[in-house]
Tab-separated table of C-alpha atoms in Angstrom:
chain	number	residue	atom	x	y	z
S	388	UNK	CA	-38.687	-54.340	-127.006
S	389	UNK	CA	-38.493	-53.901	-130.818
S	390	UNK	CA	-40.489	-56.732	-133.235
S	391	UNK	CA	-36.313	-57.572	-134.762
S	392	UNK	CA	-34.961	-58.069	-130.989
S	393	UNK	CA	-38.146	-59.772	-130.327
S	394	UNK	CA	-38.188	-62.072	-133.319
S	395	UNK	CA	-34.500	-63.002	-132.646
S	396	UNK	CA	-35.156	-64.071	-129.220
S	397	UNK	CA	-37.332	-66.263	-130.596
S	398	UNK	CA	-40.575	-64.326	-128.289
S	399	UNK	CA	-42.508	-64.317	-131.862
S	400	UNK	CA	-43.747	-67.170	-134.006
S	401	UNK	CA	-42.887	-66.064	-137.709
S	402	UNK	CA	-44.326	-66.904	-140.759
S	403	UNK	CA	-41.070	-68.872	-141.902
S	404	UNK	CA	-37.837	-69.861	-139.728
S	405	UNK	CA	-35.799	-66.273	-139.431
S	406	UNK	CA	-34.045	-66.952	-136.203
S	407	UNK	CA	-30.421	-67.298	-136.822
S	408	UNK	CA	-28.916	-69.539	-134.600
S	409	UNK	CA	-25.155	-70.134	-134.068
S	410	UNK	CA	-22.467	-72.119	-136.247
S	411	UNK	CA	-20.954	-75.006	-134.867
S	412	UNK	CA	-18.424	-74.524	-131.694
S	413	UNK	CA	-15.557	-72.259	-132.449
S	414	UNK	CA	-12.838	-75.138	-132.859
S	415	UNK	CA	-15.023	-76.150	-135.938
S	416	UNK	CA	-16.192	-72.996	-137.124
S	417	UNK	CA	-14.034	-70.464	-135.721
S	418	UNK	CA	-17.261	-68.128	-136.059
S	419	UNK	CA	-16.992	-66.719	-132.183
S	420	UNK	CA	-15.146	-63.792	-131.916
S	421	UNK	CA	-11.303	-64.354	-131.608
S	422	UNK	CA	-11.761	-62.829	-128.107
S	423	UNK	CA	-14.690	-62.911	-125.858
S	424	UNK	CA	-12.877	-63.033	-122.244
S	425	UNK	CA	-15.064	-63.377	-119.044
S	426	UNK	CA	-14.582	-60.880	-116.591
S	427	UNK	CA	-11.746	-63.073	-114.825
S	428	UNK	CA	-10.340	-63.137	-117.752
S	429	UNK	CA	-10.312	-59.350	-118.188
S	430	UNK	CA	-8.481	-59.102	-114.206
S	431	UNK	CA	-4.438	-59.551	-114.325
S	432	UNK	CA	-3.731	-61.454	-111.256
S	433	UNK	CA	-1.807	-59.708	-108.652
S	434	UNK	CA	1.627	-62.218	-108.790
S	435	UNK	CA	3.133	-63.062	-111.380
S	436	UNK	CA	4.871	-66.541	-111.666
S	437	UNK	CA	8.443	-67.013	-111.653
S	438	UNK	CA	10.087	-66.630	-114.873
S	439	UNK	CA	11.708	-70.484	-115.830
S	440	UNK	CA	9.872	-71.163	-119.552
S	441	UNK	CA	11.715	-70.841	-122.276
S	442	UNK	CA	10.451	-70.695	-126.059
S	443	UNK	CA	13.076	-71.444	-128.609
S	444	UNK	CA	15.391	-71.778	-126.559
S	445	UNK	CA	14.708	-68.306	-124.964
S	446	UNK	CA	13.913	-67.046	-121.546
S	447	UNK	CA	11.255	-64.220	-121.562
S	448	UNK	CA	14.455	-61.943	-120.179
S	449	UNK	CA	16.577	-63.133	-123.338
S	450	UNK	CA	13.560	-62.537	-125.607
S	451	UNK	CA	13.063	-58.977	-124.082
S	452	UNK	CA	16.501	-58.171	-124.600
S	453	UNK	CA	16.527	-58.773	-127.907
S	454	UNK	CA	13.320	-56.734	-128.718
S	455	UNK	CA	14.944	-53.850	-126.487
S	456	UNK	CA	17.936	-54.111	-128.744
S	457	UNK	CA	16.281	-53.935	-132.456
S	458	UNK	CA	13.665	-51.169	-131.301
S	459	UNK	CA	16.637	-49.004	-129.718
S	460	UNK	CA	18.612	-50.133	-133.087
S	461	UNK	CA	15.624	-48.169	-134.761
S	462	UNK	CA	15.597	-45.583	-133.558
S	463	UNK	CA	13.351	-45.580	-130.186
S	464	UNK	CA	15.084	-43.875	-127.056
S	465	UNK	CA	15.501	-45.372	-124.113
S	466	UNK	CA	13.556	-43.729	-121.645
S	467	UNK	CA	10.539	-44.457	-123.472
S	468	UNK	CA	12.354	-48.328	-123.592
S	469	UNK	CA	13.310	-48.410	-120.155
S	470	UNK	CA	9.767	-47.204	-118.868
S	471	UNK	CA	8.221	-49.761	-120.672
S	472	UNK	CA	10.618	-53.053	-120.434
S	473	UNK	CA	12.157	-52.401	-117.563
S	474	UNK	CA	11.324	-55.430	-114.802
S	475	UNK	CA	8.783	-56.767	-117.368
S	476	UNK	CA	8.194	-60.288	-116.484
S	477	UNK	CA	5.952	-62.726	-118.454
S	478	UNK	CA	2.361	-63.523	-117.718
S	479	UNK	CA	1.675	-67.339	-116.697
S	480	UNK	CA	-1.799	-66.314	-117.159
S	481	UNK	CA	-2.170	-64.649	-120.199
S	482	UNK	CA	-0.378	-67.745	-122.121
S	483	UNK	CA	-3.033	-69.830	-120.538
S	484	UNK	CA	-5.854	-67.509	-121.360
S	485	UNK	CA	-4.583	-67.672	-125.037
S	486	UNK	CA	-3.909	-71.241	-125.440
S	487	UNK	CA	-7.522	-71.849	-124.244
S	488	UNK	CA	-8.723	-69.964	-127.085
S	489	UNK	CA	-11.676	-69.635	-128.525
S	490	UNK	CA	-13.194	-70.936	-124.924
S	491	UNK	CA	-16.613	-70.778	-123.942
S	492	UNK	CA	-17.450	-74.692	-124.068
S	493	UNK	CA	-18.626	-74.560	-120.690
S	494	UNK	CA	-21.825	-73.885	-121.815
S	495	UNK	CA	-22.135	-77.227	-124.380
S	496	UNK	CA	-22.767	-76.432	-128.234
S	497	UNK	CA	-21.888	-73.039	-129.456
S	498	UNK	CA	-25.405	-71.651	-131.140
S	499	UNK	CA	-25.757	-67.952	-131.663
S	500	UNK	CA	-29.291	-68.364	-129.157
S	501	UNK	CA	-27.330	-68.858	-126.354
S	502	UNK	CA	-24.296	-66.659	-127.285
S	503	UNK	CA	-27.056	-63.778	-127.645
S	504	UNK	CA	-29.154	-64.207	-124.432
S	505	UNK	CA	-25.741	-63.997	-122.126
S	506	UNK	CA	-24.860	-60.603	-124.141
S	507	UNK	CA	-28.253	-59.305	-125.037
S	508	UNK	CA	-29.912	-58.941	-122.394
S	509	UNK	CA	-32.433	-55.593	-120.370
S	510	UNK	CA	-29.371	-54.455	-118.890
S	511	UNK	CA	-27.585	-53.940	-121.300
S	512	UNK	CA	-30.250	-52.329	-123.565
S	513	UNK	CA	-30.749	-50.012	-120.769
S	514	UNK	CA	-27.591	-49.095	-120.416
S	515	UNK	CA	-27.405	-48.526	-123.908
S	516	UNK	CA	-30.670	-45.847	-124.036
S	517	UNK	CA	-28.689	-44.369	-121.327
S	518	UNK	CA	-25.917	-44.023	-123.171
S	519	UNK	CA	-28.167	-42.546	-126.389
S	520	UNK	CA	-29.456	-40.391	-124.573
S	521	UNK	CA	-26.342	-38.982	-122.400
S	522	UNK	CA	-24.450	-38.488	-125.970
S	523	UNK	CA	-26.872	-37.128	-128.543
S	524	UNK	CA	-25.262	-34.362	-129.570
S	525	UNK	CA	-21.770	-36.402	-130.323
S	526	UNK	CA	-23.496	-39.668	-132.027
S	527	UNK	CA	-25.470	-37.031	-134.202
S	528	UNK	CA	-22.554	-35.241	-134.947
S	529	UNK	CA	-20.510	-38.457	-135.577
S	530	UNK	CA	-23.148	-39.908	-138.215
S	531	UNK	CA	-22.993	-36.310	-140.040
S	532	UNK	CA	-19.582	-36.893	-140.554
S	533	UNK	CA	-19.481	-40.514	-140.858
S	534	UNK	CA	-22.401	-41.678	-142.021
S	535	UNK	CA	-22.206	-44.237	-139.063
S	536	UNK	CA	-25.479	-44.576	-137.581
S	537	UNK	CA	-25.981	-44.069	-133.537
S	538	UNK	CA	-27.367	-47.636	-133.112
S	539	UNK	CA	-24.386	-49.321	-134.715
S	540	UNK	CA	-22.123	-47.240	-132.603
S	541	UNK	CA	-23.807	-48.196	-129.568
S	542	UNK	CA	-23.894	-51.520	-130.764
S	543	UNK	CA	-20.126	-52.328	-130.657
S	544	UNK	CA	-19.861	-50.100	-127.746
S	545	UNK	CA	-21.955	-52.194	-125.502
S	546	UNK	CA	-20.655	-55.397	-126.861
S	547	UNK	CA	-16.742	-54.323	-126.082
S	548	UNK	CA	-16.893	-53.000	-122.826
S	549	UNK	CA	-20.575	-52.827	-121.652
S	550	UNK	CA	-20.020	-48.918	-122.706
S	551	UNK	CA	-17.171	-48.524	-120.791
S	552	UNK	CA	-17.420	-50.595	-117.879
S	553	UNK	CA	-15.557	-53.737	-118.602
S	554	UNK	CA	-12.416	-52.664	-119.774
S	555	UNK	CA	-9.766	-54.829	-118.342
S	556	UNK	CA	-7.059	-53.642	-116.050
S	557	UNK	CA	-3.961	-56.335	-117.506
S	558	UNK	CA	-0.708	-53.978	-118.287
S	559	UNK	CA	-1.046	-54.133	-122.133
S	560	UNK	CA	2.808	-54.129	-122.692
S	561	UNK	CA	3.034	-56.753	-120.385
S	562	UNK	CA	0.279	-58.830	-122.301
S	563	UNK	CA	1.808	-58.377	-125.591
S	564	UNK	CA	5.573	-58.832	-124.650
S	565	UNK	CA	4.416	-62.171	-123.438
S	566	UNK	CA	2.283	-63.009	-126.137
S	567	UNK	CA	5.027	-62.007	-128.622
S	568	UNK	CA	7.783	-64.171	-126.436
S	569	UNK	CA	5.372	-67.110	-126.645
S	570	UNK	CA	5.907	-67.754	-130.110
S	571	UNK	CA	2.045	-68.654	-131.346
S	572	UNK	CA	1.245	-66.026	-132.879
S	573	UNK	CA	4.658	-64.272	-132.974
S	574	UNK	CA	4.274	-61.834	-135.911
S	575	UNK	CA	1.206	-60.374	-134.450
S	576	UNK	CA	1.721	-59.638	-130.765
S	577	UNK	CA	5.578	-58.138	-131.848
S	578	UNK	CA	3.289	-55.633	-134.646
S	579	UNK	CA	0.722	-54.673	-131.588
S	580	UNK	CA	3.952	-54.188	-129.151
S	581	UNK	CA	5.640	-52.062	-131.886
S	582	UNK	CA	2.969	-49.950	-131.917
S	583	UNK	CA	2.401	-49.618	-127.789
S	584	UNK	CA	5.896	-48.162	-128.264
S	585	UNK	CA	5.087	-46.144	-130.778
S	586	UNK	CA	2.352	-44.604	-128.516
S	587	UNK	CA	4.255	-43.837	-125.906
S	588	UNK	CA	7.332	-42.608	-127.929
S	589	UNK	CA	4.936	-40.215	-129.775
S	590	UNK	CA	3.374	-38.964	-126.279
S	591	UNK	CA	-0.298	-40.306	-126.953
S	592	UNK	CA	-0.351	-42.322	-124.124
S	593	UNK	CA	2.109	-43.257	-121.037
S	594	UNK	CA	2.385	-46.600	-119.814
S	595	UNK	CA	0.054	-46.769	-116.720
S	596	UNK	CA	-3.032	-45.827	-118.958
S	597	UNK	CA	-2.358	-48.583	-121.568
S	598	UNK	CA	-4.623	-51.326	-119.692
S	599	UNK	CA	-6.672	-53.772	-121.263
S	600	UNK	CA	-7.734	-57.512	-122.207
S	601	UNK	CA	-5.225	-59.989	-121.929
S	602	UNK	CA	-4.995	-59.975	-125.419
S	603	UNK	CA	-4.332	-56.066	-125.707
S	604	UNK	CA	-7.431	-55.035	-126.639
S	605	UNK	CA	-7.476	-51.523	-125.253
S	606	UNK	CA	-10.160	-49.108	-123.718
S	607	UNK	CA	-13.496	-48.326	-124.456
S	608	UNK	CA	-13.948	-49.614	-127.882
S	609	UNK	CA	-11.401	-52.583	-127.239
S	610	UNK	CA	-8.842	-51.057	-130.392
S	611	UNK	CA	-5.415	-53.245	-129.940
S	612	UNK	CA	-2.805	-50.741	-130.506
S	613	UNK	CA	-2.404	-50.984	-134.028
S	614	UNK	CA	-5.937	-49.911	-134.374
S	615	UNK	CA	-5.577	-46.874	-132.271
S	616	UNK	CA	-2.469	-45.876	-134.133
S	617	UNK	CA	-4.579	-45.996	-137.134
S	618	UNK	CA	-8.535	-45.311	-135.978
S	619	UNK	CA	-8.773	-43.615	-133.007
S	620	UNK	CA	-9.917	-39.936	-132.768
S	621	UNK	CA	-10.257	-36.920	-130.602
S	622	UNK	CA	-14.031	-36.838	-130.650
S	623	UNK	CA	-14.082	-34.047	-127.179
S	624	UNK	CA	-11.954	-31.356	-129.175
S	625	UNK	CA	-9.351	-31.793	-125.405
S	626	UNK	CA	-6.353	-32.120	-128.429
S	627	UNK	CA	-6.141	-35.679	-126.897
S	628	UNK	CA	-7.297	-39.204	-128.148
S	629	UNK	CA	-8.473	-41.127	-124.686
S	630	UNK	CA	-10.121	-44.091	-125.911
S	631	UNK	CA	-10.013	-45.543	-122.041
S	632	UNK	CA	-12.042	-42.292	-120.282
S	633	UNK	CA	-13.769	-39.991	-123.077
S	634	UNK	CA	-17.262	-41.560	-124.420
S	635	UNK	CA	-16.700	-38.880	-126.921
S	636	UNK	CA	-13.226	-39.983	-128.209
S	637	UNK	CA	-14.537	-43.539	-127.708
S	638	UNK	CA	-17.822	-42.905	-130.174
S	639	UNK	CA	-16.006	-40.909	-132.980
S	640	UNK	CA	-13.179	-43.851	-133.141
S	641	UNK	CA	-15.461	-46.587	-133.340
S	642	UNK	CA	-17.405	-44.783	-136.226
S	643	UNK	CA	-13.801	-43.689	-138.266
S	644	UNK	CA	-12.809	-47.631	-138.013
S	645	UNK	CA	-16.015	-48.522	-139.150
S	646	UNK	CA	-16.210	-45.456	-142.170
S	647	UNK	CA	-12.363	-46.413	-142.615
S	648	UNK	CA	-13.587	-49.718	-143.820
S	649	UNK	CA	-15.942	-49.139	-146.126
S	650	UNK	CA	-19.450	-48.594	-144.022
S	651	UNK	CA	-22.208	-46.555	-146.809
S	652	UNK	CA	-24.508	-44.175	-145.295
S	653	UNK	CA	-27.389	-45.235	-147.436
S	654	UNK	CA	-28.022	-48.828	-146.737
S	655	UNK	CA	-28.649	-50.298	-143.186
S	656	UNK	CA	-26.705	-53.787	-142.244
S	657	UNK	CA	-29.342	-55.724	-142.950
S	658	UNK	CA	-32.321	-57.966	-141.024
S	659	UNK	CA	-33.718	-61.065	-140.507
S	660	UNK	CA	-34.873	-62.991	-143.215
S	661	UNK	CA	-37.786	-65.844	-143.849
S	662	UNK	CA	-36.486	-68.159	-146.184
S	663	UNK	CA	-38.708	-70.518	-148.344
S	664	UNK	CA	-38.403	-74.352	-147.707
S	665	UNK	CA	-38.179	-74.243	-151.791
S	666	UNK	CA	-34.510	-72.002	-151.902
S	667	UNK	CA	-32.102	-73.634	-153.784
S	668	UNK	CA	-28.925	-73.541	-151.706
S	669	UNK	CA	-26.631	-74.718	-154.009
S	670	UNK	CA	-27.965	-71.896	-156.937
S	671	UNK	CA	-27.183	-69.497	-154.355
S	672	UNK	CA	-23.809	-70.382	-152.925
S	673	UNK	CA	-20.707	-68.580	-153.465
S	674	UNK	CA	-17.735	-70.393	-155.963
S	675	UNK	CA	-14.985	-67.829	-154.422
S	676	UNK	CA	-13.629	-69.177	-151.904
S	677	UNK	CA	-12.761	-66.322	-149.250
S	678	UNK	CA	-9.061	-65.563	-148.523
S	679	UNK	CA	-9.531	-63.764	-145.363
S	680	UNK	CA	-11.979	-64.289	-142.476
S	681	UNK	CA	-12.789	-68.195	-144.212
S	682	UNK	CA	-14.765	-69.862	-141.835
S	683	UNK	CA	-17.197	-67.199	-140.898
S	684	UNK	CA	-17.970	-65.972	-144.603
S	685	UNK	CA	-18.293	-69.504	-145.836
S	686	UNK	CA	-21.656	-69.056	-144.092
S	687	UNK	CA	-22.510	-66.462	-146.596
S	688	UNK	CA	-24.535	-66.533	-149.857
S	689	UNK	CA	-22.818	-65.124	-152.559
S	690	UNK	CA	-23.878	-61.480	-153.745
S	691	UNK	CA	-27.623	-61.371	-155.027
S	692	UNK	CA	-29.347	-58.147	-155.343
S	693	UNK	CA	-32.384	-57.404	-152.624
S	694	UNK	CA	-34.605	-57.466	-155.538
S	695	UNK	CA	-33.967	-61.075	-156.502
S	696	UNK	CA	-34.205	-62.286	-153.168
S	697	UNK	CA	-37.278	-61.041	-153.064
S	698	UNK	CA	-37.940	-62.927	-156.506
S	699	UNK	CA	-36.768	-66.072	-154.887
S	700	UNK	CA	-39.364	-65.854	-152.174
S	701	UNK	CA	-36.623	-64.686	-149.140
S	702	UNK	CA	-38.521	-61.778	-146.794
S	703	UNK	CA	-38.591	-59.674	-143.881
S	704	UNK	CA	-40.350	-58.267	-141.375
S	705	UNK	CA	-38.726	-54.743	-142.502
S	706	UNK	CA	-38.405	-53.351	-145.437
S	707	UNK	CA	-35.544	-54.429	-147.470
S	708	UNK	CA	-33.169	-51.965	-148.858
S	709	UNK	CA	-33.542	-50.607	-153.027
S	710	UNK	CA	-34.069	-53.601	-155.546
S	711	UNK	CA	-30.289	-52.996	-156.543
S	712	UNK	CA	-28.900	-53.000	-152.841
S	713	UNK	CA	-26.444	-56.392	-153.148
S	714	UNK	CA	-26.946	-58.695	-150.210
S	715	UNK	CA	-25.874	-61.898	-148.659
S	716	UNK	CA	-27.513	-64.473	-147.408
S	717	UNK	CA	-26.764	-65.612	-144.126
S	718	UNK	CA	-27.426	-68.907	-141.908
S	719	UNK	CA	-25.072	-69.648	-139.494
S	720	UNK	CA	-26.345	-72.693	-138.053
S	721	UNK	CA	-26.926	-74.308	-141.714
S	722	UNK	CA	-29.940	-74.171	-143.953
S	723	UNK	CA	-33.451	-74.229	-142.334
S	724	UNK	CA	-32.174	-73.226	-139.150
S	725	UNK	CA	-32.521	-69.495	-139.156
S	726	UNK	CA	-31.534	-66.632	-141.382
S	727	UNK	CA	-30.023	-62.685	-142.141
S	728	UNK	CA	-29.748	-60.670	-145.398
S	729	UNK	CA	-27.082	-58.683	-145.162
S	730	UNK	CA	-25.569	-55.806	-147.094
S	731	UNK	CA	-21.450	-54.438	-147.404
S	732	UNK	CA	-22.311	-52.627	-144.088
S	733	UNK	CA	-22.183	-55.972	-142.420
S	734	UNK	CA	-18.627	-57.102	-143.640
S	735	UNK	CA	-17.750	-53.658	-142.165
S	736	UNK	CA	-18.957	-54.543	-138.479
S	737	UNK	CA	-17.020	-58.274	-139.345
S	738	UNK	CA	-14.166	-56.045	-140.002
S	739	UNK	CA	-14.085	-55.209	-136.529
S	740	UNK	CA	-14.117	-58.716	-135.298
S	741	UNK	CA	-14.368	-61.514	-137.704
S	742	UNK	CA	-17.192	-62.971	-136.319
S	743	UNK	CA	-21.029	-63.534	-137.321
S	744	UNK	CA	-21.777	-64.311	-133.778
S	745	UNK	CA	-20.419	-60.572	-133.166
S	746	UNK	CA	-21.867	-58.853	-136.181
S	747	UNK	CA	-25.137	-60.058	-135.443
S	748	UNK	CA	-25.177	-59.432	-131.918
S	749	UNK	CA	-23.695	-55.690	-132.818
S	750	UNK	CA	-26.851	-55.249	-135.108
S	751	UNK	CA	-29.389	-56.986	-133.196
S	752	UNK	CA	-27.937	-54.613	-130.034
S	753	UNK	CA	-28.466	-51.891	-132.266
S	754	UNK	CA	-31.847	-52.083	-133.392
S	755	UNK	CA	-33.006	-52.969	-129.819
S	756	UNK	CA	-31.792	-49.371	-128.709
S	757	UNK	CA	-34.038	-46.558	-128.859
S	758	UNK	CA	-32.035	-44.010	-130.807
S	759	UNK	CA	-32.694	-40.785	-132.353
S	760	UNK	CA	-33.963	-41.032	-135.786
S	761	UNK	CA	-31.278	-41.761	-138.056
């Protein structure tokens, strides 16, 4: 077990606090990931309910008619229509699993501690040197032409599906017709079902492979269709992009979403940080208000180079990155209560899911994997 993993699970006594622990629960914060289902929720049950909701003023079967009707009017043929739609009823169970969102109280006050020890655990780890080792040769090849390192990789790998194993068997259209139909989050769900018709319009997919979360998160690397449209790649050299079976295809789309937005091959995410009881918070806080991802990246410093943190007294049990390297400060829990600095590459892992909870379990995953040199 690496001195980071070991330091974050709190097995070593450091000099100052550097153990960052969780924000408040996610109805407060909304810093847990958007979507963290448990494995029931990740199972479609085998009935569906009978259809008698309606949602302004529309059945799911009125609501499905009309969506049949503008995507024909646009051009989309109706076999690839009729083998999508066709019988689709609406899932009692996925508007449940959605209105329960974000979840997870069962286990009393949301603190990254606990949120970490339930995802990083040996198992996991293990299964994620397995993984290293079994594909070398493609995460080597994948950080030549991505500059993605293996361990970040591998660390949103294991942390979507368990590196392939929990993938979720609900019928994606099905998900996202109902989600759509339900009217929360309307303008979302209709852009991720436009685009599971797109994929099987264009031939990159047919219907009985497109299985997933309840929310649509697809595959391997959980991509909701939009993100496969735009991200994923043929990483096998088969002329096919199979996110749900090929590790390959799976490890070069998770590093082109991650290069797509913005990750530098120079600079690591970042590590834990001891912060003095003398910091002045509010000399280091950030006046911009974030316009995307808000309640998460209020928890962030604004930018200060690595070389005046160290100035300020902030350090680390590795090495931080050149003096010029800009970096955030993170504490997710609230001053004195545990602490990150963190560079651009960590916005791109938040990127992925908006989430410190997930960013930092992605990186602490990471490090605790025995990968190649990078």
């Amino acid at each position: 077990m690496s001195r980071i993993l070991m330091l974050a699970l709190g097995l070593l006594a450091p000099a100052a606090p550097v153990f960052a622990a969780a924000t408040a629960p996610a109805a407060a914060t909304s810093d847990q990931p958007a979507e963290q289902p448990t494995p029931d929720g990740m199972i479609e049950p085998a009935d569906a309910p009978p259809e008698v909701a309606t949602v302004d003023g529309q059945t799911f079967a009125q609501w499905l008619a009309g969506y049949r009707a503008a995507a024909k009017a646009r051009g989309v043929s109706a076999a690839t229509l009729d083998g999508l739609l066709g019988g689709l009823t609406a899932s009692d169970r996925v508007v449940e699993l959605d209105r329960g969102q974000p979840g997870d109280s069962s286990a009393g006050p949301a603190r990254f501690d606990n949120y970490l020890a339930r995802r990083l655990d040996a198992a996991r780890i293990r299964a994620g040197n397995a993984a290293a080792s079994r594909m070398s040769t493609e995460l080597a090849a994948t950080r030549a032409s991505t500059g993605v390192p293996a361990s970040i990789v591998l660390g949103i790998w294991g942390m979507e599906s368990s590196y392939g194993v929990v993938t979720g068997n609900f019928d994606v259209t099905r998900s996202l017709a109902t989600l759509a139909w339900d009217g929360r989050r309307r303008a979302l769900f209709t852009k991720e079902l436009d685009a599971v018709v797109a994929i099987v319009e264009r031939g990159l997919a047919n219907r009985d492979t497109l299985k997933g979360s309840w929310a649509g998160a697809m595959g391997q690397p959980q991509f909701l269709p939009s993100s496969y449209l735009a991200y994923a790649r043929d990483g096998d050299g088969d002329g096919r992009i199979d996110i749900w079976r090929s590790d390959a295809d799976t490890i070069a789309s998770i590093a082109n979403y991650l290069a797509r937005h913005g990750w530098r091959a120079d600079i690591g995410w970042g590590q834990i940080a001891a912060v003095p009881a003398t910091l002045n918070r509010e000399n280091i806080r950030d006046l911009r208000l974030p316009t995307s991802c808000v309640r998460p990246l209020e928890r962030h410093s604004r930018w200060i180079t690595a070389g005046e943190w160290k100035a300020m007294g902030v350090t680390s049990a590795t090495p931080l990155p050149p003096d010029d390297t800009p970096m955030t400060l993170v504490e997710p829990d609230g001053p004195g209560q545990g602490a990150y600095l963190t560079t651009a590459n960590y916005r791109a892992i938040m990127d992925y899911n908006c989430s410190n909870f997930y960013a930092l379990s992605v990186a602490l995953l990471g490090d605790a994997i025995a990968t190649p040199a990078q």
